[in-house]
Amino acid sequence: MSLLSIPILASIAILIAAIYKFIVYPTLISPLSKIPNAHWSTPISPIWILWTRYQCQENRKLHAAHLKHGPVVRLAPNELSVNDIGGLRTVYAGGFEKGQWYSIFDNYGVPCMFSTWHSRTHSARKRMISNIYSKSIIHSSPALAEQARVILYERLLPIVTSTADSARSSDGVDVHDLWNATTMDFITAYLFGLKNGSNFLQNESYRRHWFQLYHSRKTYTFFPQELPRSSQFFKRLGINLTPTWVDDANQELEAWTKDRCDHTSGFINGGFAAKDSDPANEPVVFTTLLSGIEKEQKKGSESVLNDTTLRFPELSIASEMIDHLAAGHETSGITMTYLSWQVSQDLALQDDLRAELLTLSPNMLLSASSKQSIPSSKDLDNLPLLHAVLMETLRLRAAIPGGQPRMTPYPSCTLGKFTEIPGGVRVGAQAHSVHRNAQVYPDPEKWDHKRWLDTENGYSEEQRRERDRHFWAFSSGGRMCIGSNFAMHELKLIVAAVYSNFRTYIVKDEGIEQTDGYTCGPASNKLFLRFERIIDHSS
Ligand code: HEM
Ligand SMILES: *[C@@H]1O[C@H](CO)[C@@H](O)[C@H](O)[C@H]1NC(C)=O
Ligand SMILES: *[C@@H]1O[C@H](CO)[C@@H](O)[C@H](O)[C@H]1NC(C)=O
Ligand SMILES: *[C@@H]1O[C@H](CO)[C@@H](O)[C@H](O)[C@H]1NC(C)=O
């Protein structure tokens, strides 16, 4: 044998090994090869899913793949998607952990609860604040009730009244902007107290600036989330795949929030909070998280948070605040926009809704004579039509319709009929698909609030159970939305305040179709409605 042939033989051996490792094993031998492919190339390359995401077509393409191939599909050599109850139970109720994908939600370079990868550290953080977001506290908090009263009666309703009365009322107003401002004022008041929260409803120029900063960052999440290693590699070479003004926008939002945190901690530590008799000024979330962290600090090195949160307590709190105000305002604003768009197409439905809202005692009718107050949370929560309208909007227009990626645990797990799935595989479900299961939600693309009205839909007990089990707008399991009760309560209050007093009509809804991605609002980012004051002579 000549010496020359040794390198040739070695090359052939390497080639054969590579073909085995990158083609034969993933397509024919790996346990993942039993799972149907969303595209023929998925066993050997992630190009298809990357390109689909880059083009913002993930939600619809994965939905189509599930319709064609069933409840578990393979998206890339190391990535899967599920869309049935079994999959949700295994992945989300089963506590599969998050990963790198969520790290772009770190703020100030430190994780918040949402972006935390591991369950142990995550649950230590969640335990500190889950009580103040529980339904019973949301429904009974004097701080939140007073904050809601001021935001609705002193800020929102006067603005809506003046646009309805204005000579130019027929031009309509951009309600997406108005609802975003309302939900932002709500959540920041609960975080920092009313005085240290935002006043976006009344400070129009500043809110435009703030929303613009916030929105400008959104298109640049692809590279850091989907190709984190390449992004870091290019960054080291001095090539930034994210424009620097995105970093600038992030810094300004961080500075704005930190400023609020500093004022709030001055308010608490200076002893002013204890003396303030106005419940609206209580910084409910901030105070609770601060005392949770102080308690954890006493445990010292015993604490599971010793290496993370406790190293940067102030920034960890600020990071949490940014996350709640971002997660809190955008999703709820989107929901309110689609809800008002839907009911604007059906005046009879608005009349029925109003009749139901006026049964509240006290109701939310604007009148010169009586004191404006907030209805009982429990009564508000028990209005069936209001609940149905909101649930159907959250189903068809889930504000987070996109995939929520998790990692399979080591050494392996089972998904549906597929066994021995190795650890470290990315797997996710998306509300967009779960909410379009035609067996559970017949004619799924149709907005039909009667699905949630048990007196009208004639559903069997089984149908109702399936409907409720598939409702996934707030996710499920240990990483489920912490703000779901807050969101339901604030949205019901906003709808009640507006639709007790006004009718709405569509003026301009071009671009109302929902975008495709993770958090998704109208493509135009706008919706123009006209408000008409209802003068009720009987009251
Ligand atoms: C209609 C309104 C809302 C919708 C549709 C919504 C939806 C969701 C979803 C789907 C998740 C899980 C996401 C994932 O794992 O990838 C989530 C998590 C979260 N949401 Fe919401 N959300 C809403 C309102 C709020 C509000 C008002 C807050 C305010 C505090 C909030 C705070 C959070 C937080 C902190 C998490 C992370 C929870 C954890 O890590 O355990 N959300 N939300
Ligand atoms: C809120 O509304 C404004 C105006 O319609 C829009 O430009 C902005 O992007 C919205 N903010 C969010 C977070 O969607
Ligand atoms: C924060 O709240 C306190 C108490 O209500 C108030 O005195 C202070 O001026 C507020 N700070 C800001 C920046 O609004
Ligand atoms: C609006 O908010 C900005 C930033 O917080 C503040 O500097 C400005 O004074 C506010 N304007 C009004 C009219 O309140």
XYZ file of C-alpha atoms and ligand atoms in Angstrom:
624
model
C 0.000 0.000 0.000
C 1.465 3.379 -0.945
C 1.873 6.121 1.654
C -0.388 8.413 -0.387
C -3.404 6.273 0.163
C -3.341 6.727 3.936
C -4.677 10.307 3.830
C -7.157 9.226 1.177
C -8.368 6.351 3.312
C -8.564 8.652 6.316
C -10.624 11.148 4.357
C -12.972 8.447 3.197
C -13.359 7.220 6.767
C -14.141 10.727 7.964
C -16.615 11.204 5.148
C -18.378 7.948 5.968
C -18.505 8.884 9.651
C -19.916 12.285 8.774
C -22.540 10.805 6.468
C -23.520 8.429 9.228
C -23.634 11.105 11.937
C -25.351 13.872 9.987
C -27.530 11.952 7.552
C -27.997 8.245 8.287
C -28.329 8.442 12.059
C -30.740 11.418 12.268
C -32.936 10.236 9.363
C -33.046 6.497 9.992
C -31.753 5.461 13.393
C -32.333 8.173 15.997
C -35.585 7.760 17.994
C -36.482 11.176 16.564
C -36.561 9.642 13.081
C -39.879 7.932 13.884
C -41.531 11.360 14.211
C -43.137 12.853 11.076
C -41.158 15.676 9.473
C -42.629 19.106 8.881
C -40.407 19.263 5.789
C -38.270 16.582 4.104
C -35.063 18.350 5.136
C -35.797 18.562 8.849
C -33.870 15.414 9.955
C -30.649 16.769 8.499
C -30.891 20.533 8.725
C -32.557 23.345 10.676
C -32.641 25.556 7.562
C -36.354 25.032 6.941
C -37.493 26.136 10.401
C -34.967 28.994 10.513
C -36.145 30.310 7.161
C -39.800 29.893 8.179
C -39.140 31.919 11.322
C -37.097 34.520 9.529
C -40.035 35.095 7.195
C -42.486 35.255 10.117
C -44.536 32.249 8.967
C -43.927 29.942 11.873
C -47.391 29.834 13.414
C -49.279 29.103 10.204
C -46.715 26.633 8.831
C -46.530 24.645 12.054
C -50.296 24.601 12.238
C -50.449 23.227 8.686
C -47.807 20.627 9.569
C -49.824 19.441 12.574
C -53.007 19.218 10.495
C -51.160 17.047 8.032
C -48.960 14.943 10.309
C -50.639 14.770 13.717
C -49.841 15.941 17.230
C -46.034 15.566 17.243
C -43.866 16.842 14.362
C -40.149 17.299 13.850
C -39.021 20.776 12.873
C -35.250 20.340 12.782
C -32.687 17.647 13.659
C -33.065 18.634 17.292
C -36.455 20.287 17.498
C -40.090 19.149 17.869
C -43.534 20.678 18.072
C -46.626 19.338 19.872
C -50.211 20.588 19.772
C -52.466 18.209 21.686
C -53.445 17.879 25.341
C -51.083 14.949 25.877
C -48.168 17.017 24.591
C -49.093 20.018 26.722
C -49.336 17.795 29.757
C -45.948 16.162 29.190
C -44.027 19.299 28.327
C -45.637 22.085 30.359
C -47.320 20.383 33.302
C -44.304 18.036 33.300
C -42.010 20.975 34.029
C -39.640 20.780 31.046
C -37.137 23.601 31.504
C -36.593 26.722 29.443
C -33.309 27.540 27.691
C -31.216 30.120 25.901
C -34.135 31.255 23.747
C -35.581 33.177 26.697
C -32.365 34.981 27.581
C -33.197 37.959 25.398
C -35.794 38.724 28.057
C -33.013 39.384 30.576
C -32.821 43.063 31.454
C -29.768 44.950 32.762
C -27.884 41.745 31.965
C -29.658 39.840 34.753
C -32.495 37.313 34.433
C -36.066 37.993 35.444
C -38.352 35.171 36.542
C -39.658 34.695 32.995
C -36.172 34.371 31.466
C -34.801 32.079 34.181
C -33.781 28.719 32.681
C -34.050 26.298 35.551
C -37.087 25.243 37.549
C -35.505 25.402 40.998
C -34.398 29.010 40.779
C -37.539 29.911 38.882
C -39.884 28.578 41.524
C -37.979 30.283 44.345
C -38.631 33.579 42.531
C -42.233 32.753 41.694
C -43.091 31.851 45.281
C -42.182 35.386 46.369
C -44.864 37.057 44.266
C -47.489 34.535 43.218
C -49.772 35.455 46.103
C -50.241 39.101 45.051
C -51.228 37.929 41.560
C -53.675 35.302 42.831
C -57.323 35.744 41.995
C -58.355 36.328 45.591
C -55.843 39.155 46.104
C -56.530 40.714 42.685
C -60.235 40.729 43.521
C -59.828 42.197 46.978
C -56.781 44.482 46.879
C -57.741 48.008 48.043
C -54.680 49.350 46.180
C -55.728 47.874 42.856
C -59.355 48.934 43.295
C -58.392 52.546 43.892
C -55.818 52.517 41.090
C -58.494 51.179 38.730
C -60.964 53.834 39.827
C -58.535 56.669 39.101
C -57.297 55.226 35.804
C -60.790 54.546 34.476
C -62.801 57.508 35.770
C -60.169 60.222 35.895
C -58.072 59.307 32.878
C -59.643 56.926 30.344
C -63.338 57.846 30.373
C -62.758 61.624 30.143
C -60.547 61.016 27.087
C -63.137 58.763 25.454
C -65.910 61.243 26.279
C -64.043 64.110 24.713
C -63.273 62.180 21.521
C -66.927 61.153 21.281
C -68.099 64.731 21.722
C -65.486 66.270 19.469
C -66.442 67.723 16.095
C -63.940 65.359 14.536
C -65.282 62.261 16.245
C -66.034 60.665 12.874
C -62.283 60.450 12.147
C -62.032 57.949 14.956
C -59.164 57.415 17.374
C -56.391 54.860 17.378
C -57.672 52.585 20.104
C -54.622 50.344 20.004
C -52.681 53.304 21.318
C -55.382 54.109 23.858
C -55.677 50.533 25.154
C -51.888 50.167 25.317
C -51.729 53.286 27.437
C -54.543 52.060 29.697
C -52.993 48.651 30.326
C -49.597 50.246 30.897
C -51.029 52.610 33.521
C -52.771 49.659 35.179
C -49.757 47.409 35.490
C -47.242 50.102 36.451
C -49.619 51.340 39.169
C -49.761 47.854 40.643
C -45.957 47.555 40.427
C -44.932 50.985 41.722
C -48.049 52.600 43.175
C -50.190 55.071 41.238
C -47.916 58.088 41.730
C -44.743 56.334 40.680
C -46.425 54.418 37.865
C -46.856 55.768 34.338
C -49.491 58.236 33.278
C -49.511 57.327 29.625
C -53.191 58.064 29.167
C -52.662 61.734 29.900
C -49.087 62.078 28.665
C -49.632 61.445 24.985
C -46.324 62.701 23.629
C -44.268 60.710 26.051
C -46.222 57.493 25.483
C -45.742 57.783 21.711
C -42.021 58.045 22.302
C -42.016 55.123 24.733
C -44.097 52.827 22.491
C -41.887 53.657 19.572
C -38.770 52.673 21.531
C -40.480 49.517 22.714
C -41.662 48.529 19.282
C -38.431 49.311 17.470
C -36.677 46.437 19.220
C -39.148 43.772 18.214
C -37.960 42.954 14.704
C -34.444 42.218 15.913
C -35.009 39.172 18.038
C -34.379 36.569 15.317
C -30.569 36.350 15.439
C -30.020 36.385 19.206
C -32.876 33.912 19.758
C -32.491 31.477 16.899
C -28.765 31.725 16.191
C -27.294 32.777 19.538
C -23.840 31.334 18.929
C -23.408 32.866 15.492
C -24.663 36.209 16.818
C -22.082 36.128 19.597
C -19.364 35.054 17.204
C -20.083 37.928 14.831
C -20.288 40.329 17.745
C -16.791 39.312 18.798
C -15.582 40.064 15.294
C -17.145 43.495 15.653
C -20.106 42.706 13.385
C -23.347 43.438 15.164
C -26.394 41.714 13.674
C -28.600 43.906 15.871
C -28.413 47.627 15.079
C -26.944 49.719 17.883
C -30.088 51.833 18.177
C -31.875 48.727 19.437
C -29.365 48.626 22.301
C -29.923 52.341 22.819
C -33.691 51.820 22.972
C -33.217 49.019 25.500
C -31.006 51.225 27.609
C -33.519 54.041 27.632
C -36.342 51.716 28.680
C -34.092 50.266 31.370
C -33.183 53.722 32.652
C -36.852 54.746 32.699
C -37.789 51.692 34.755
C -34.798 51.980 37.086
C -35.792 55.558 37.803
C -39.245 54.355 38.860
C -37.675 51.661 41.046
C -35.421 54.213 42.730
C -38.337 56.536 43.484
C -40.359 53.623 44.783
C -37.624 52.324 47.050
C -37.045 55.868 48.342
C -40.786 56.055 49.045
C -40.677 52.772 50.990
C -37.353 53.190 52.774
C -37.983 56.817 53.694
C -40.986 55.589 55.675
C -43.362 57.566 53.396
C -45.192 54.484 52.175
C -46.195 53.546 55.696
C -47.644 57.025 56.303
C -49.432 57.470 52.977
C -53.143 57.019 53.571
C -54.050 56.714 49.890
C -54.208 52.985 49.096
C -53.558 53.740 45.402
C -49.973 54.697 46.194
C -49.068 51.311 47.591
C -46.343 49.744 45.399
C -47.791 46.254 45.767
C -45.475 44.203 43.565
C -42.298 46.123 44.296
C -42.752 45.873 48.068
C -43.555 42.176 47.946
C -40.584 41.283 45.787
C -38.253 43.415 47.894
C -39.290 41.698 51.092
C -39.117 38.277 49.420
C -35.529 38.952 48.416
C -34.639 40.285 51.869
C -36.000 37.101 53.388
C -33.966 35.027 50.944
C -30.813 37.022 51.800
C -31.092 35.866 55.399
C -30.606 32.287 54.198
C -27.192 33.284 52.851
C -25.351 30.587 50.958
C -28.199 28.136 51.668
C -30.407 30.025 49.247
C -30.852 28.569 45.751
C -30.739 32.164 44.548
C -27.350 32.836 46.096
C -25.488 32.776 42.784
C -28.065 34.689 40.774
C -30.713 37.018 42.164
C -28.906 37.669 45.437
C -25.763 38.849 43.695
C -27.662 41.711 42.056
C -30.751 42.272 44.180
C -31.569 45.767 42.942
C -31.091 44.964 39.280
C -33.004 41.706 39.689
C -35.980 43.639 41.008
C -35.738 46.188 38.202
C -35.400 43.377 35.658
C -38.578 41.814 37.041
C -40.414 45.148 36.860
C -39.526 45.624 33.169
C -40.737 42.151 32.399
C -44.081 42.616 34.125
C -44.748 45.968 32.559
C -43.781 44.695 29.110
C -45.557 41.332 29.350
C -48.433 43.013 31.101
C -49.242 45.939 28.856
C -48.599 44.600 25.389
C -50.606 41.374 25.657
C -53.555 43.027 27.348
C -53.492 45.949 24.893
C -53.637 43.527 21.958
C -56.515 41.626 23.545
C -58.490 44.831 24.124
C -57.876 45.921 20.510
C -59.248 42.673 19.068
C -62.128 42.598 21.509
C -63.220 46.127 20.600
C -62.782 45.332 16.903
C -65.013 42.263 17.183
C -67.827 43.882 19.096
C -67.695 46.951 16.824
C -68.970 44.648 14.085
C -72.082 43.671 16.005
C -74.229 46.414 17.522
C -76.787 43.942 18.834
C -74.026 42.233 20.777
C -72.949 45.598 22.178
C -76.532 46.222 23.332
C -76.703 42.836 25.045
C -73.336 43.427 26.662
C -74.405 46.824 27.900
C -77.635 45.434 29.329
C -75.606 42.883 31.225
C -73.108 45.487 32.454
C -75.886 47.699 33.776
C -77.052 44.915 36.075
C -73.926 45.522 38.151
C -74.467 47.346 41.372
C -72.889 49.828 41.477
C -72.662 49.908 37.693
C -70.165 51.965 35.723
C -72.567 54.409 34.143
C -71.147 57.919 33.985
C -73.437 60.296 35.767
C -72.976 63.730 37.161
C -74.754 62.966 40.379
C -73.400 59.789 41.876
C -69.890 58.952 43.044
C -68.039 56.929 40.457
C -67.086 53.607 41.878
C -65.754 50.256 40.812
C -68.175 47.311 40.826
C -67.568 44.295 43.025
C -64.874 42.144 41.436
C -66.845 39.014 42.041
C -69.992 40.339 40.370
C -67.945 41.586 37.443
C -66.258 38.224 37.079
C -69.605 36.437 37.061
C -71.090 38.209 34.039
C -71.413 35.412 31.459
C -71.537 37.514 28.274
C -68.577 39.677 29.264
C -66.627 36.544 30.110
C -67.584 34.855 26.821
C -66.563 37.821 24.681
C -63.181 38.012 26.377
C -62.511 34.265 26.278
C -63.329 34.015 22.586
C -60.985 36.917 21.831
C -58.218 35.245 23.832
C -58.842 32.017 21.923
C -58.883 33.302 18.345
C -56.482 36.209 18.852
C -54.221 34.921 21.620
C -51.724 37.728 22.217
C -48.939 35.140 22.485
C -49.944 32.748 19.682
C -46.371 31.617 19.025
C -44.244 28.730 20.211
C -43.119 28.494 23.831
C -39.916 26.442 23.590
C -38.752 24.084 26.324
C -35.975 21.453 26.519
C -36.554 17.702 26.888
C -35.106 16.357 30.165
C -32.151 13.970 30.429
C -31.749 11.097 29.847
C -34.918 10.735 27.754
C -38.686 11.103 27.665
C -41.792 9.945 25.847
C -44.030 12.210 23.783
C -47.338 10.631 22.785
C -46.494 7.382 21.027
C -42.829 8.330 20.502
C -40.424 6.912 23.061
C -36.766 7.389 23.998
C -36.629 11.007 22.898
C -33.187 12.153 24.034
C -32.587 15.008 26.476
C -31.717 18.517 25.281
C -34.153 18.529 22.341
C -36.110 21.747 21.864
C -39.870 21.135 22.021
C -42.737 23.606 22.043
C -46.444 24.127 21.558
C -48.208 27.189 20.183
C -51.591 28.583 21.210
C -52.247 29.368 17.550
C -52.618 25.622 16.852
C -54.033 24.444 20.163
C -56.834 27.006 19.760
C -57.652 25.875 16.223
C -58.511 22.276 16.962
C -61.714 21.843 14.936
C -62.937 18.940 17.074
C -62.928 21.163 20.128
C -63.693 24.536 18.522
C -65.832 23.794 15.435
C -65.257 26.257 12.579
C -62.165 27.463 14.436
C -61.436 30.602 12.379
C -64.826 32.041 13.288
C -65.063 34.412 16.261
C -68.105 33.039 18.073
C -68.493 34.025 21.702
C -71.380 31.547 22.122
C -68.806 28.771 22.459
C -68.351 30.088 25.993
C -72.048 30.718 26.756
C -73.334 27.490 28.196
C -76.949 28.635 28.142
C -76.751 29.034 24.360
C -74.295 26.589 22.856
C -75.981 23.333 23.851
C -72.611 21.730 24.612
C -72.446 18.452 26.507
C -70.422 18.294 29.684
C -67.678 16.550 27.730
C -67.591 19.300 25.075
C -67.322 21.957 27.748
C -64.514 20.111 29.457
C -62.560 19.766 26.211
C -63.127 23.432 25.387
C -61.750 24.507 28.759
C -58.842 22.091 28.673
C -57.686 23.404 25.303
C -57.796 27.055 26.331
C -54.110 27.916 26.432
C -53.824 31.701 26.057
C -51.927 31.917 29.348
C -49.927 28.696 28.884
C -49.968 26.021 31.629
C -47.843 24.366 34.295
C -45.236 25.968 36.512
C -44.256 28.614 33.945
C -47.819 29.671 33.249
C -48.580 33.396 33.077
C -48.434 34.924 36.529
C -50.568 37.863 35.403
C -53.605 35.954 34.097
C -55.918 36.992 36.927
C -54.663 40.548 36.744
C -55.242 40.597 32.980
C -58.753 39.121 33.160
C -59.723 41.570 35.889
C -58.312 44.695 34.235
C -59.725 43.767 30.809
C -63.188 43.173 32.250
C -63.018 46.526 34.031
C -61.943 48.367 30.882
C -64.681 46.738 28.785
C -67.257 47.482 31.482
C -66.190 51.126 31.800
C -66.283 51.734 28.052
C -69.275 49.663 26.928
C -71.544 50.785 29.765
C -71.338 54.274 28.293
C -70.374 54.110 24.628
C -71.010 52.360 21.343
C -68.044 51.789 19.084
C -67.883 51.688 15.282
C -65.028 50.781 12.975
C -63.545 53.733 11.110
C -60.426 52.119 9.735
C -59.202 48.588 10.234
C -56.772 47.983 7.408
C -53.958 45.816 8.707
C -55.997 44.387 11.580
C -54.865 40.839 10.699
C -52.632 39.401 13.378
C -48.927 39.097 12.657
C -47.156 35.734 12.886
C -44.565 35.281 15.633
C -44.347 35.125 19.419
C -46.292 38.120 20.778
C -48.554 39.302 17.977
C -50.808 42.298 17.450
C -52.388 43.846 14.371
C -50.018 44.113 11.383
C -50.741 47.854 11.095
C -50.252 48.294 14.852
C -53.390 50.428 14.752
C -57.152 50.352 14.856
C -59.354 53.397 14.418
C -62.760 53.345 16.097
C -65.423 55.978 16.575
C -67.048 56.286 19.992
C -70.655 57.311 20.442
C -71.938 58.278 23.857
C -75.130 56.493 24.854
C -77.454 58.861 26.612
C -79.634 56.745 28.801
C -82.774 58.661 29.704
C -83.989 56.115 32.176
C -81.095 56.692 34.573
C -54.098 38.962 27.977
C -53.003 39.137 28.659
C -51.878 38.137 28.792
C -51.570 37.028 28.040
C -52.313 36.503 26.812
C -50.383 36.429 28.629
C -49.790 35.255 28.186
C -48.693 34.652 28.764
C -48.101 33.410 28.332
C -48.599 32.572 27.147
C -47.040 33.144 29.134
C -46.070 31.961 29.013
C -45.064 32.313 27.950
C -43.933 31.344 27.735
O -43.657 30.489 28.578
O -43.269 31.473 26.667
C -46.950 34.223 30.090
C -46.015 34.306 31.101
C -45.887 35.405 31.935
N -46.727 36.507 31.982
Fe -48.398 36.785 30.904
N -49.999 37.189 29.695
C -50.875 38.233 29.837
C -50.841 39.218 30.798
C -49.853 39.365 31.736
C -49.831 40.380 32.740
C -50.898 41.452 32.983
C -48.674 40.227 33.432
C -48.274 41.092 34.590
C -47.607 40.714 35.600
C -47.983 39.075 32.875
C -46.768 38.567 33.312
C -46.228 37.361 32.926
C -45.039 36.799 33.523
C -44.189 37.436 34.615
C -44.828 35.553 32.909
C -43.727 34.551 33.230
C -44.242 33.587 34.290
C -43.199 32.648 34.808
O -42.030 32.733 34.400
O -43.512 31.815 35.675
N -48.737 38.574 31.845
N -47.981 35.123 29.844
C -49.335 50.510 21.244
O -50.007 51.300 20.302
C -49.192 52.108 19.472
C -50.086 52.964 18.606
O -51.043 52.231 17.933
C -48.275 51.240 18.662
O -47.460 52.013 17.811
C -47.416 50.459 19.623
O -46.546 49.635 18.926
C -48.297 49.654 20.548
N -47.455 49.055 21.543
C -47.316 47.774 21.645
C -46.442 47.286 22.729
O -47.869 46.993 20.900
C -43.467 58.609 43.916
O -44.523 58.529 44.854
C -44.380 59.379 45.955
C -45.511 59.108 46.914
O -46.742 59.188 46.326
C -44.350 60.831 45.512
O -44.147 61.664 46.622
C -43.242 61.010 44.493
O -43.265 62.320 43.984
C -43.413 60.033 43.371
N -42.297 60.146 42.449
C -42.475 60.401 41.170
C -41.235 60.492 40.338
O -43.560 60.542 40.667
C -44.567 63.145 30.418
O -43.627 62.187 30.870
C -42.279 62.602 30.778
C -41.390 61.447 31.143
O -41.777 60.819 32.312
C -42.066 63.799 31.687
O -40.736 64.246 31.605
C -43.019 64.913 31.272
O -42.913 65.986 32.171
C -44.452 64.407 31.253
N -45.331 65.430 30.728
C -46.470 65.780 31.320
C -47.276 66.810 30.637
O -46.831 65.263 32.369
